[in-house]
Amino acid sequence: MAKRQVSLHIDDAAIRVMVSKGWEPLKWSTMVLEPGMVKDGVIQDQVAVAAKIRELWQAVKLGGNKKVVVGVSGVNCLYQMVTLPELPENLLPEAVAREATHNLGIETDQVYLSWQILSVDHGQMKIYLTVMSRDMIDGILSTLQEAGLKAHMMDIKPLCLARVSSEPRAVLVDTQPGNFDVVVLANGIPEVVRSLSFPEEALLGEKTALLKREMDRAIVFYNSAHMDKVIDLTVPILVSGELAHQEGEWEMLRGPRERTVKVLESPMMERADFDHSRYVTTVGLALKEVLADEVGAVSHSIVNFNALPGAYMPRKQSLAEALWLPVVIGGVLVAAAGIGLCAYMQGQNNDLAADVKAEEARIVEQNLTEKDMAALEEQVSTAQAAAEQVESALAGWDANRDLVAGDLWEVYDNVPEGMSLDSV
């Protein structure tokens, strides 16, 4: 059953939020940001942006919705297909980091790496690698914390665009007031991605001309590496963002050879008052779990991973940690039960001893006959047998308690590191 989720995207010009349930958008709103609050996806004034987020939350009446799926800018992010020998999971992070350092020439302590294994074939792993600015990610997550929110998943805007694509092969173009994204989608993979900022004070025509140059450059770059299946004129340009409402600029994108240009359609349910082209990133964020959970759901992009850095992931409990509290509570309960039972049995024994003394006193007072004495001795023997049974049961309880407690602590002491339990 689909669950409600909140998708949040912060760019240089605005904060956009969308609440959805499965394929249905339920609520959405935008909070415009003053110039300079966010620059190239990096939050410059965390306190002010956090205040804007809280104001947006109040306006949309989101109340207790504190967990969000957050989208980050693609500006200053890198993407690469990496091929590595098949490796155990514990060796993969170091191998990917070495590959990123060698191929991209980056210092890994200044960035966050996220990746997805796309295929494993003949001992080779094909990996889709993304590199994100540490300053950008830390700033966004700190701002969310300041606003009282917590990200449980993250994605990069160009990958969200690819996830929304209504075509298996397409050139995706999204424009915002300060930046734009171009994605060449082929073979289910965002093969070429370019995310750049527009020059300040650039006019609309100048922005479109820059966009056209970068789009052509991305197509040429892709075709040079895929001569067997090039992005030809049959592959459409799918536009979103501000460009979806600027049809007069489409002619320049088409070029003299008339490539098809059309609005990027949303796979989510249509709402008359919902302009999906302005919320395309939040739609892509919402689809992360929908496409992963729903049987038969189709996406033309197979890249779908959680880009949230490991340092911000909820830490999984080991088996030892998971069992620590139940073991302690169980031990306390066992000890308390044992003490209570001991006290009860001791009281029973004391009562029996008192009864025996009372009977002996009555015998002396009444000067009973041998027959009476024999009957009383039989009663005493019966009482002593009952006392011995109680003592035997108590000893068995003590032994069983020690055995259970020992087994619990044996589990606690010998749990393999990193293992966790769903239930005990």
CSV table of C-alpha atoms in Angstrom, one decimal:
chain,number,residue,atom,x,y,z
A,1,MET,CA,0.0,0.0,0.0
A,2,ALA,CA,1.4,3.4,-1.0
A,3,LYS,CA,2.4,5.7,1.8
A,4,ARG,CA,2.5,9.5,2.0
A,5,GLN,CA,5.9,11.1,1.4
A,6,VAL,CA,7.3,14.6,1.3
A,7,SER,CA,9.6,15.6,-1.5
A,8,LEU,CA,11.7,18.8,-1.1
A,9,HIS,CA,14.0,20.5,-3.7
A,10,ILE,CA,16.0,23.6,-3.0
A,11,ASP,CA,17.6,25.5,-5.9
A,12,ASP,CA,19.1,29.0,-6.3
A,13,ALA,CA,15.7,30.7,-6.8
A,14,ALA,CA,13.1,28.8,-4.8
A,15,ILE,CA,12.2,26.0,-2.4
A,16,ARG,CA,9.6,23.5,-3.8
A,17,VAL,CA,7.7,20.9,-1.7
A,18,MET,CA,5.3,18.2,-2.8
A,19,VAL,CA,3.3,15.7,-0.7
A,20,SER,CA,2.3,12.6,-2.6
A,21,LYS,CA,0.8,9.2,-2.1
A,22,GLY,CA,1.9,6.6,-4.7
A,23,TRP,CA,1.3,8.2,-8.1
A,24,GLU,CA,-0.9,11.0,-6.8
A,25,PRO,CA,0.3,14.5,-5.9
A,26,LEU,CA,-1.7,15.7,-2.9
A,27,LYS,CA,-0.2,19.1,-1.9
A,28,TRP,CA,2.5,21.3,-3.4
A,29,SER,CA,3.8,24.8,-3.0
A,30,THR,CA,6.8,27.1,-3.8
A,31,MET,CA,8.7,29.6,-1.6
A,32,VAL,CA,10.7,32.1,-3.5
A,33,LEU,CA,14.2,32.8,-2.2
A,34,GLU,CA,15.9,36.2,-2.2
A,35,PRO,CA,19.0,36.4,-4.5
A,36,GLY,CA,22.2,35.3,-2.8
A,37,MET,CA,20.6,32.9,-0.3
A,38,VAL,CA,21.6,29.9,-2.4
A,39,LYS,CA,24.4,30.0,-5.1
A,40,ASP,CA,25.0,27.1,-7.5
A,41,GLY,CA,23.2,24.8,-5.1
A,42,VAL,CA,25.2,25.8,-2.1
A,43,ILE,CA,23.2,27.4,0.7
A,44,GLN,CA,24.9,30.7,1.7
A,45,ASP,CA,22.6,31.7,4.6
A,46,GLN,CA,21.4,28.5,6.4
A,47,VAL,CA,19.4,30.4,9.1
A,48,ALA,CA,17.5,32.4,6.6
A,49,VAL,CA,16.8,29.4,4.3
A,50,ALA,CA,15.7,27.3,7.3
A,51,ALA,CA,13.3,30.1,8.3
A,52,LYS,CA,11.9,30.0,4.7
A,53,ILE,CA,11.4,26.2,5.0
A,54,ARG,CA,9.5,26.6,8.3
A,55,GLU,CA,7.4,29.3,6.7
A,56,LEU,CA,6.6,27.0,3.8
A,57,TRP,CA,5.8,24.1,6.1
A,58,GLN,CA,3.3,26.3,7.9
A,59,ALA,CA,1.7,27.7,4.7
A,60,VAL,CA,1.2,24.2,3.4
A,61,LYS,CA,0.1,22.9,6.8
A,62,LEU,CA,2.5,20.0,6.8
A,63,GLY,CA,2.6,19.8,10.6
A,64,GLY,CA,4.4,16.7,11.8
A,65,ASN,CA,5.8,15.7,8.4
A,66,LYS,CA,9.5,15.9,9.4
A,67,LYS,CA,11.0,13.2,7.1
A,68,VAL,CA,11.7,14.3,3.6
A,69,VAL,CA,13.2,13.1,0.3
A,70,VAL,CA,15.5,15.9,-0.7
A,71,GLY,CA,16.8,16.8,-4.1
A,72,VAL,CA,20.1,18.7,-4.7
A,73,SER,CA,21.5,20.7,-7.6
A,74,GLY,CA,23.4,19.0,-10.3
A,75,VAL,CA,25.8,22.0,-10.6
A,76,ASN,CA,29.4,21.0,-9.7
A,77,CYS,CA,28.4,17.3,-9.6
A,78,LEU,CA,30.2,14.7,-11.7
A,79,TYR,CA,29.0,11.4,-13.2
A,80,GLN,CA,31.0,8.5,-14.6
A,81,MET,CA,30.5,4.9,-15.7
A,82,VAL,CA,33.1,2.8,-13.9
A,83,THR,CA,34.1,-0.8,-14.6
A,84,LEU,CA,35.8,-2.8,-11.8
A,85,PRO,CA,36.6,-6.4,-11.1
A,86,GLU,CA,33.9,-8.2,-9.1
A,87,LEU,CA,34.6,-7.4,-5.5
A,88,PRO,CA,33.2,-8.2,-2.1
A,89,GLU,CA,30.9,-5.5,-0.7
A,90,ASN,CA,33.3,-4.5,2.0
A,91,LEU,CA,36.1,-3.7,-0.5
A,92,LEU,CA,33.9,-1.7,-2.9
A,93,PRO,CA,34.0,1.7,-1.2
A,94,GLU,CA,37.8,1.9,-1.3
A,95,ALA,CA,37.9,0.6,-4.8
A,96,VAL,CA,35.4,3.2,-6.1
A,97,ALA,CA,37.2,6.0,-4.2
A,98,ARG,CA,40.5,5.0,-5.8
A,99,GLU,CA,38.9,4.9,-9.3
A,100,ALA,CA,37.3,8.4,-8.7
A,101,THR,CA,40.7,9.8,-7.6
A,102,HIS,CA,42.5,8.2,-10.6
A,103,ASN,CA,40.0,9.0,-13.4
A,104,LEU,CA,38.6,12.3,-12.2
A,105,GLY,CA,41.6,13.7,-10.4
A,106,ILE,CA,39.6,14.7,-7.3
A,107,GLU,CA,40.4,14.7,-3.6
A,108,THR,CA,37.8,12.4,-2.0
A,109,ASP,CA,37.9,14.2,1.3
A,110,GLN,CA,36.3,17.2,-0.4
A,111,VAL,CA,33.4,15.3,-1.9
A,112,TYR,CA,30.8,12.6,-1.3
A,113,LEU,CA,30.6,9.5,-3.6
A,114,SER,CA,27.5,7.6,-4.3
A,115,TRP,CA,27.1,4.8,-6.8
A,116,GLN,CA,24.9,2.0,-8.0
A,117,ILE,CA,26.0,-1.4,-9.4
A,118,LEU,CA,24.2,-1.6,-12.8
A,119,SER,CA,25.4,-5.1,-13.8
A,120,VAL,CA,27.8,-7.9,-12.9
A,121,ASP,CA,29.0,-10.0,-15.9
A,122,HIS,CA,31.9,-12.3,-16.4
A,123,GLY,CA,33.7,-11.1,-13.3
A,124,GLN,CA,33.2,-7.4,-14.1
A,125,MET,CA,31.1,-4.8,-12.3
A,126,LYS,CA,29.5,-1.9,-14.2
A,127,ILE,CA,29.0,0.9,-11.8
A,128,TYR,CA,27.3,4.3,-12.1
A,129,LEU,CA,29.2,6.8,-10.0
A,130,THR,CA,28.3,10.3,-8.9
A,131,VAL,CA,30.5,12.8,-7.1
A,132,MET,CA,28.9,15.6,-5.1
A,133,SER,CA,30.3,18.6,-3.4
A,134,ARG,CA,30.7,18.1,0.4
A,135,ASP,CA,30.1,21.7,1.1
A,136,MET,CA,26.8,21.6,-0.8
A,137,ILE,CA,25.5,18.4,0.8
A,138,ASP,CA,26.6,19.4,4.4
A,139,GLY,CA,25.0,22.8,4.0
A,140,ILE,CA,21.6,21.4,2.8
A,141,LEU,CA,21.4,18.8,5.5
A,142,SER,CA,22.5,21.3,8.2
A,143,THR,CA,19.8,23.7,7.0
A,144,LEU,CA,17.1,20.9,7.1
A,145,GLN,CA,18.2,20.2,10.7
A,146,GLU,CA,17.9,23.8,11.6
A,147,ALA,CA,14.4,23.8,10.1
A,148,GLY,CA,13.5,20.7,12.2
A,149,LEU,CA,13.5,18.3,9.2
A,150,LYS,CA,15.4,15.1,8.5
A,151,ALA,CA,16.4,13.7,5.1
A,152,HIS,CA,16.0,9.9,4.8
A,153,MET,CA,16.7,9.9,1.1
A,154,MET,CA,18.5,12.1,-1.4
A,155,ASP,CA,18.9,12.4,-5.1
A,156,ILE,CA,20.5,14.7,-7.7
A,157,LYS,CA,18.3,16.8,-10.0
A,158,PRO,CA,19.5,15.4,-13.4
A,159,LEU,CA,18.8,11.9,-12.2
A,160,CYS,CA,15.3,12.9,-11.1
A,161,LEU,CA,14.7,14.3,-14.6
A,162,ALA,CA,15.8,11.0,-16.2
A,163,ARG,CA,13.5,9.0,-13.8
A,164,VAL,CA,10.5,11.1,-15.0
A,165,SER,CA,11.3,10.7,-18.7
A,166,SER,CA,8.4,9.5,-20.8
A,167,GLU,CA,10.8,8.3,-23.5
A,168,PRO,CA,13.5,5.5,-23.3
A,169,ARG,CA,15.8,7.7,-25.5
A,170,ALA,CA,15.6,11.4,-25.1
A,171,VAL,CA,17.5,14.7,-24.5
A,172,LEU,CA,16.1,16.2,-21.3
A,173,VAL,CA,16.3,19.9,-20.8
A,174,ASP,CA,15.2,21.8,-17.7
A,175,THR,CA,15.7,25.5,-17.1
A,176,GLN,CA,15.3,27.6,-13.9
A,177,PRO,CA,16.0,31.3,-13.5
A,178,GLY,CA,19.6,30.8,-12.6
A,179,ASN,CA,20.7,27.5,-14.0
A,180,PHE,CA,19.9,24.7,-16.4
A,181,ASP,CA,20.3,20.9,-16.8
A,182,VAL,CA,20.8,18.8,-20.0
A,183,VAL,CA,20.6,15.0,-19.8
A,184,VAL,CA,21.2,12.5,-22.6
A,185,LEU,CA,19.2,9.4,-21.6
A,186,ALA,CA,19.9,6.2,-23.5
A,187,ASN,CA,19.9,2.5,-22.7
A,188,GLY,CA,18.2,3.3,-19.4
A,189,ILE,CA,21.1,5.4,-18.2
A,190,PRO,CA,21.7,9.1,-18.0
A,191,GLU,CA,24.8,8.8,-20.1
A,192,VAL,CA,25.8,12.5,-20.4
A,193,VAL,CA,24.8,15.2,-17.9
A,194,ARG,CA,25.5,18.9,-18.0
A,195,SER,CA,24.3,21.2,-15.2
A,196,LEU,CA,25.5,24.9,-15.4
A,197,SER,CA,24.5,28.3,-14.1
A,198,PHE,CA,23.4,31.1,-16.5
A,199,PRO,CA,25.5,34.2,-16.5
A,200,GLU,CA,24.0,36.9,-14.2
A,201,GLU,CA,21.8,39.4,-16.0
A,202,ALA,CA,21.7,37.2,-19.2
A,203,LEU,CA,18.7,37.9,-21.4
A,204,LEU,CA,16.3,35.1,-22.4
A,205,GLY,CA,17.7,34.8,-25.9
A,206,GLU,CA,21.3,34.6,-24.5
A,207,LYS,CA,20.2,31.8,-22.1
A,208,THR,CA,18.6,29.8,-24.9
A,209,ALA,CA,21.7,30.2,-27.1
A,210,LEU,CA,23.9,28.9,-24.3
A,211,LEU,CA,21.5,26.1,-23.6
A,212,LYS,CA,21.6,25.1,-27.3
A,213,ARG,CA,25.4,25.0,-27.4
A,214,GLU,CA,25.6,22.8,-24.3
A,215,MET,CA,22.9,20.5,-25.6
A,216,ASP,CA,24.6,20.1,-28.9
A,217,ARG,CA,27.9,19.5,-27.2
A,218,ALA,CA,26.3,16.8,-25.0
A,219,ILE,CA,24.8,15.0,-28.0
A,220,VAL,CA,28.1,15.1,-29.9
A,221,PHE,CA,30.0,13.8,-26.9
A,222,TYR,CA,27.5,10.9,-26.5
A,223,ASN,CA,27.5,10.1,-30.3
A,224,SER,CA,31.3,10.0,-30.4
A,225,ALA,CA,31.3,7.1,-27.9
A,226,HIS,CA,28.2,5.3,-29.3
A,227,MET,CA,28.6,5.3,-33.1
A,228,ASP,CA,26.5,2.1,-33.3
A,229,LYS,CA,23.4,3.8,-31.8
A,230,VAL,CA,23.6,7.6,-32.0
A,231,ILE,CA,21.2,10.2,-30.8
A,232,ASP,CA,19.7,11.0,-34.2
A,233,LEU,CA,16.8,13.4,-35.2
A,234,THR,CA,14.2,10.8,-34.1
A,235,VAL,CA,15.2,11.2,-30.5
A,236,PRO,CA,13.1,14.0,-29.0
A,237,ILE,CA,14.0,16.9,-26.8
A,238,LEU,CA,11.8,16.9,-23.6
A,239,VAL,CA,11.6,20.3,-21.9
A,240,SER,CA,10.6,21.2,-18.3
A,241,GLY,CA,10.8,24.1,-15.9
A,242,GLU,CA,10.5,27.6,-17.2
A,243,LEU,CA,11.3,26.4,-20.8
A,244,ALA,CA,8.1,24.4,-20.8
A,245,HIS,CA,6.2,27.7,-20.9
A,246,GLN,CA,8.5,29.5,-23.4
A,247,GLU,CA,7.5,27.8,-26.7
A,248,GLY,CA,9.0,30.7,-28.6
A,249,GLU,CA,12.4,29.5,-27.6
A,250,TRP,CA,11.8,25.9,-28.8
A,251,GLU,CA,12.6,26.9,-32.4
A,252,MET,CA,16.2,27.6,-31.5
A,253,LEU,CA,16.5,24.2,-29.8
A,254,ARG,CA,15.0,22.4,-32.8
A,255,GLY,CA,17.7,23.8,-35.1
A,256,PRO,CA,17.7,23.7,-38.9
A,257,ARG,CA,17.1,20.0,-39.0
A,258,GLU,CA,13.9,20.2,-37.0
A,259,ARG,CA,14.4,17.8,-34.0
A,260,THR,CA,11.1,17.2,-32.1
A,261,VAL,CA,10.6,19.4,-29.0
A,262,LYS,CA,7.8,18.7,-26.5
A,263,VAL,CA,7.0,19.1,-22.8
A,264,LEU,CA,8.3,16.4,-20.5
A,265,GLU,CA,5.2,14.5,-19.4
A,266,SER,CA,4.7,13.4,-15.9
A,267,PRO,CA,3.9,9.7,-15.1
A,268,MET,CA,2.0,10.8,-12.0
A,269,MET,CA,-1.8,11.4,-11.9
A,270,GLU,CA,-2.9,14.5,-13.7
A,271,ARG,CA,-4.4,17.4,-11.6
A,272,ALA,CA,-5.9,20.4,-13.3
A,273,ASP,CA,-4.1,22.8,-10.9
A,274,PHE,CA,-0.8,21.0,-10.7
A,275,ASP,CA,1.9,22.3,-13.1
A,276,HIS,CA,4.2,19.2,-13.1
A,277,SER,CA,6.8,20.9,-15.3
A,278,ARG,CA,7.7,23.3,-12.5
A,279,TYR,CA,7.8,20.4,-9.9
A,280,VAL,CA,9.6,17.9,-12.1
A,281,THR,CA,12.4,17.4,-9.6
A,282,THR,CA,10.0,16.7,-6.7
A,283,VAL,CA,8.1,14.3,-9.0
A,284,GLY,CA,11.4,12.4,-9.7
A,285,LEU,CA,12.0,12.3,-5.9
A,286,ALA,CA,8.5,10.9,-5.2
A,287,LEU,CA,9.0,8.2,-7.8
A,288,LYS,CA,12.2,6.8,-6.1
A,289,GLU,CA,10.2,4.6,-3.7
A,290,VAL,CA,7.1,4.2,-6.0
A,291,LEU,CA,9.2,2.6,-8.7
A,292,ALA,CA,11.1,0.5,-6.3
A,293,ASP,CA,8.1,-0.8,-4.4
A,294,GLU,CA,5.3,-1.2,-6.9
A,295,VAL,CA,5.2,-4.4,-9.0
A,296,GLY,CA,5.1,-3.6,-12.7
A,297,ALA,CA,6.1,0.0,-12.4
A,298,VAL,CA,8.2,1.1,-15.4
A,299,SER,CA,10.9,3.7,-15.5
A,300,HIS,CA,13.1,4.5,-18.5
A,301,SER,CA,16.0,5.1,-16.2
A,302,ILE,CA,17.5,2.3,-14.2
A,303,VAL,CA,19.6,4.6,-12.0
A,304,ASN,CA,17.9,4.8,-8.6
A,305,PHE,CA,20.0,4.9,-5.5
A,306,ASN,CA,20.0,6.8,-2.2
A,307,ALA,CA,22.6,9.6,-2.6
A,308,LEU,CA,22.4,10.4,1.1
A,309,PRO,CA,26.0,10.1,2.5
A,310,GLY,CA,26.7,7.2,4.9
A,311,ALA,CA,27.5,9.7,7.7
A,312,TYR,CA,23.9,10.9,7.6
A,313,MET,CA,22.2,7.5,7.3
A,314,PRO,CA,20.4,6.1,10.3
A,315,ARG,CA,22.9,3.8,12.0
A,316,LYS,CA,21.8,0.1,11.9
A,317,GLN,CA,22.0,-1.7,15.2
A,318,SER,CA,24.2,-4.7,15.5
A,319,LEU,CA,22.7,-7.9,17.0
A,320,ALA,CA,24.6,-7.2,20.2
A,321,GLU,CA,23.1,-3.7,20.4
A,322,ALA,CA,19.7,-5.0,19.5
A,323,LEU,CA,19.9,-7.7,22.2
A,324,TRP,CA,21.5,-5.6,24.9
A,325,LEU,CA,18.2,-4.2,26.3
A,326,PRO,CA,16.2,-7.4,26.0
A,327,VAL,CA,19.0,-9.3,27.7
A,328,VAL,CA,19.3,-6.9,30.6
A,329,ILE,CA,15.5,-6.7,31.0
A,330,GLY,CA,15.2,-10.4,30.8
A,331,GLY,CA,18.0,-10.9,33.3
A,332,VAL,CA,16.3,-8.4,35.7
A,333,LEU,CA,12.9,-10.2,35.3
A,334,VAL,CA,14.5,-13.6,35.8
A,335,ALA,CA,16.3,-12.5,38.9
A,336,ALA,CA,13.2,-10.8,40.3
A,337,ALA,CA,11.1,-13.8,39.6
A,338,GLY,CA,13.8,-16.1,41.2
A,339,ILE,CA,13.9,-13.9,44.3
A,340,GLY,CA,10.2,-13.7,44.6
A,341,LEU,CA,9.9,-17.5,44.2
A,342,CYS,CA,12.6,-18.1,46.8
A,343,ALA,CA,10.8,-15.8,49.2
A,344,TYR,CA,7.5,-17.6,48.6
A,345,MET,CA,9.1,-21.1,49.0
A,346,GLN,CA,10.9,-19.9,52.2
A,347,GLY,CA,7.5,-18.7,53.5
A,348,GLN,CA,6.0,-22.1,52.7
A,349,ASN,CA,8.8,-24.0,54.5
A,350,ASN,CA,8.4,-21.7,57.5
A,351,ASP,CA,4.7,-22.4,57.6
A,352,LEU,CA,5.3,-26.1,57.4
A,353,ALA,CA,7.8,-26.0,60.2
A,354,ALA,CA,5.4,-24.0,62.3
A,355,ASP,CA,2.7,-26.6,61.7
A,356,VAL,CA,5.0,-29.4,62.7
A,357,LYS,CA,5.9,-27.7,66.0
A,358,ALA,CA,2.2,-27.0,66.7
A,359,GLU,CA,1.3,-30.6,66.2
A,360,GLU,CA,4.1,-31.7,68.5
A,361,ALA,CA,2.9,-29.4,71.2
A,362,ARG,CA,-0.7,-30.6,70.8
A,363,ILE,CA,0.6,-34.2,71.1
A,364,VAL,CA,2.3,-33.4,74.4
A,365,GLU,CA,-0.8,-31.6,75.7
A,366,GLN,CA,-3.3,-34.2,74.8
A,367,ASN,CA,-1.2,-37.3,75.7
A,368,LEU,CA,-2.3,-39.0,72.4
A,369,THR,CA,-2.3,-42.7,71.9
A,370,GLU,CA,0.2,-44.6,69.7
A,371,LYS,CA,-2.4,-44.8,67.0
A,372,ASP,CA,-2.9,-41.0,67.1
A,373,MET,CA,0.9,-40.6,67.0
A,374,ALA,CA,1.1,-42.8,63.9
A,375,ALA,CA,-1.5,-40.8,62.1
A,376,LEU,CA,0.3,-37.6,63.0
A,377,GLU,CA,3.6,-38.9,61.9
A,378,GLU,CA,2.0,-39.9,58.6
A,379,GLN,CA,0.8,-36.2,58.2
A,380,VAL,CA,4.3,-34.9,59.0
A,381,SER,CA,5.8,-37.3,56.5
A,382,THR,CA,3.4,-36.0,53.8
A,383,ALA,CA,4.2,-32.4,54.7
A,384,GLN,CA,7.9,-33.1,54.5
A,385,ALA,CA,7.5,-34.8,51.1
A,386,ALA,CA,5.6,-31.7,49.9
A,387,ALA,CA,8.4,-29.4,51.2
A,388,GLU,CA,11.0,-31.6,49.4
A,389,GLN,CA,9.0,-31.3,46.2
A,390,VAL,CA,8.9,-27.5,46.5
A,391,GLU,CA,12.6,-27.4,47.2
A,392,SER,CA,13.3,-29.6,44.2
A,393,ALA,CA,11.1,-27.3,42.0
A,394,LEU,CA,12.9,-24.3,43.3
A,395,ALA,CA,16.3,-25.9,42.5
A,396,GLY,CA,15.1,-26.7,39.0
A,397,TRP,CA,13.8,-23.1,38.5
A,398,ASP,CA,17.2,-21.8,39.6
A,399,ALA,CA,19.0,-24.1,37.1
A,400,ASN,CA,16.7,-23.2,34.3
A,401,ARG,CA,17.0,-19.5,35.0
A,402,ASP,CA,20.8,-19.8,35.0
A,403,LEU,CA,20.7,-21.7,31.7
A,404,VAL,CA,18.5,-19.2,30.0
A,405,ALA,CA,20.5,-16.2,31.2
A,406,GLY,CA,23.7,-18.0,30.1
A,407,ASP,CA,22.3,-18.6,26.6
A,408,LEU,CA,21.3,-14.9,26.3
A,409,TRP,CA,24.7,-13.7,27.3
A,410,GLU,CA,26.4,-16.2,25.0
A,411,VAL,CA,24.4,-14.7,22.1
A,412,TYR,CA,25.3,-11.2,23.3
A,413,ASP,CA,29.0,-12.0,23.5
A,414,ASN,CA,29.3,-13.8,20.2
A,415,VAL,CA,27.3,-11.7,17.8
A,416,PRO,CA,29.2,-11.1,14.5
A,417,GLU,CA,29.9,-7.4,14.0
A,418,GLY,CA,27.5,-5.6,11.6
A,419,MET,CA,24.7,-8.2,12.0
A,420,SER,CA,21.3,-7.0,13.0
A,421,LEU,CA,17.9,-8.6,13.9
A,422,ASP,CA,14.4,-7.6,12.9
A,423,SER,CA,13.0,-9.4,15.9
A,424,VAL,CA,14.0,-11.7,18.8
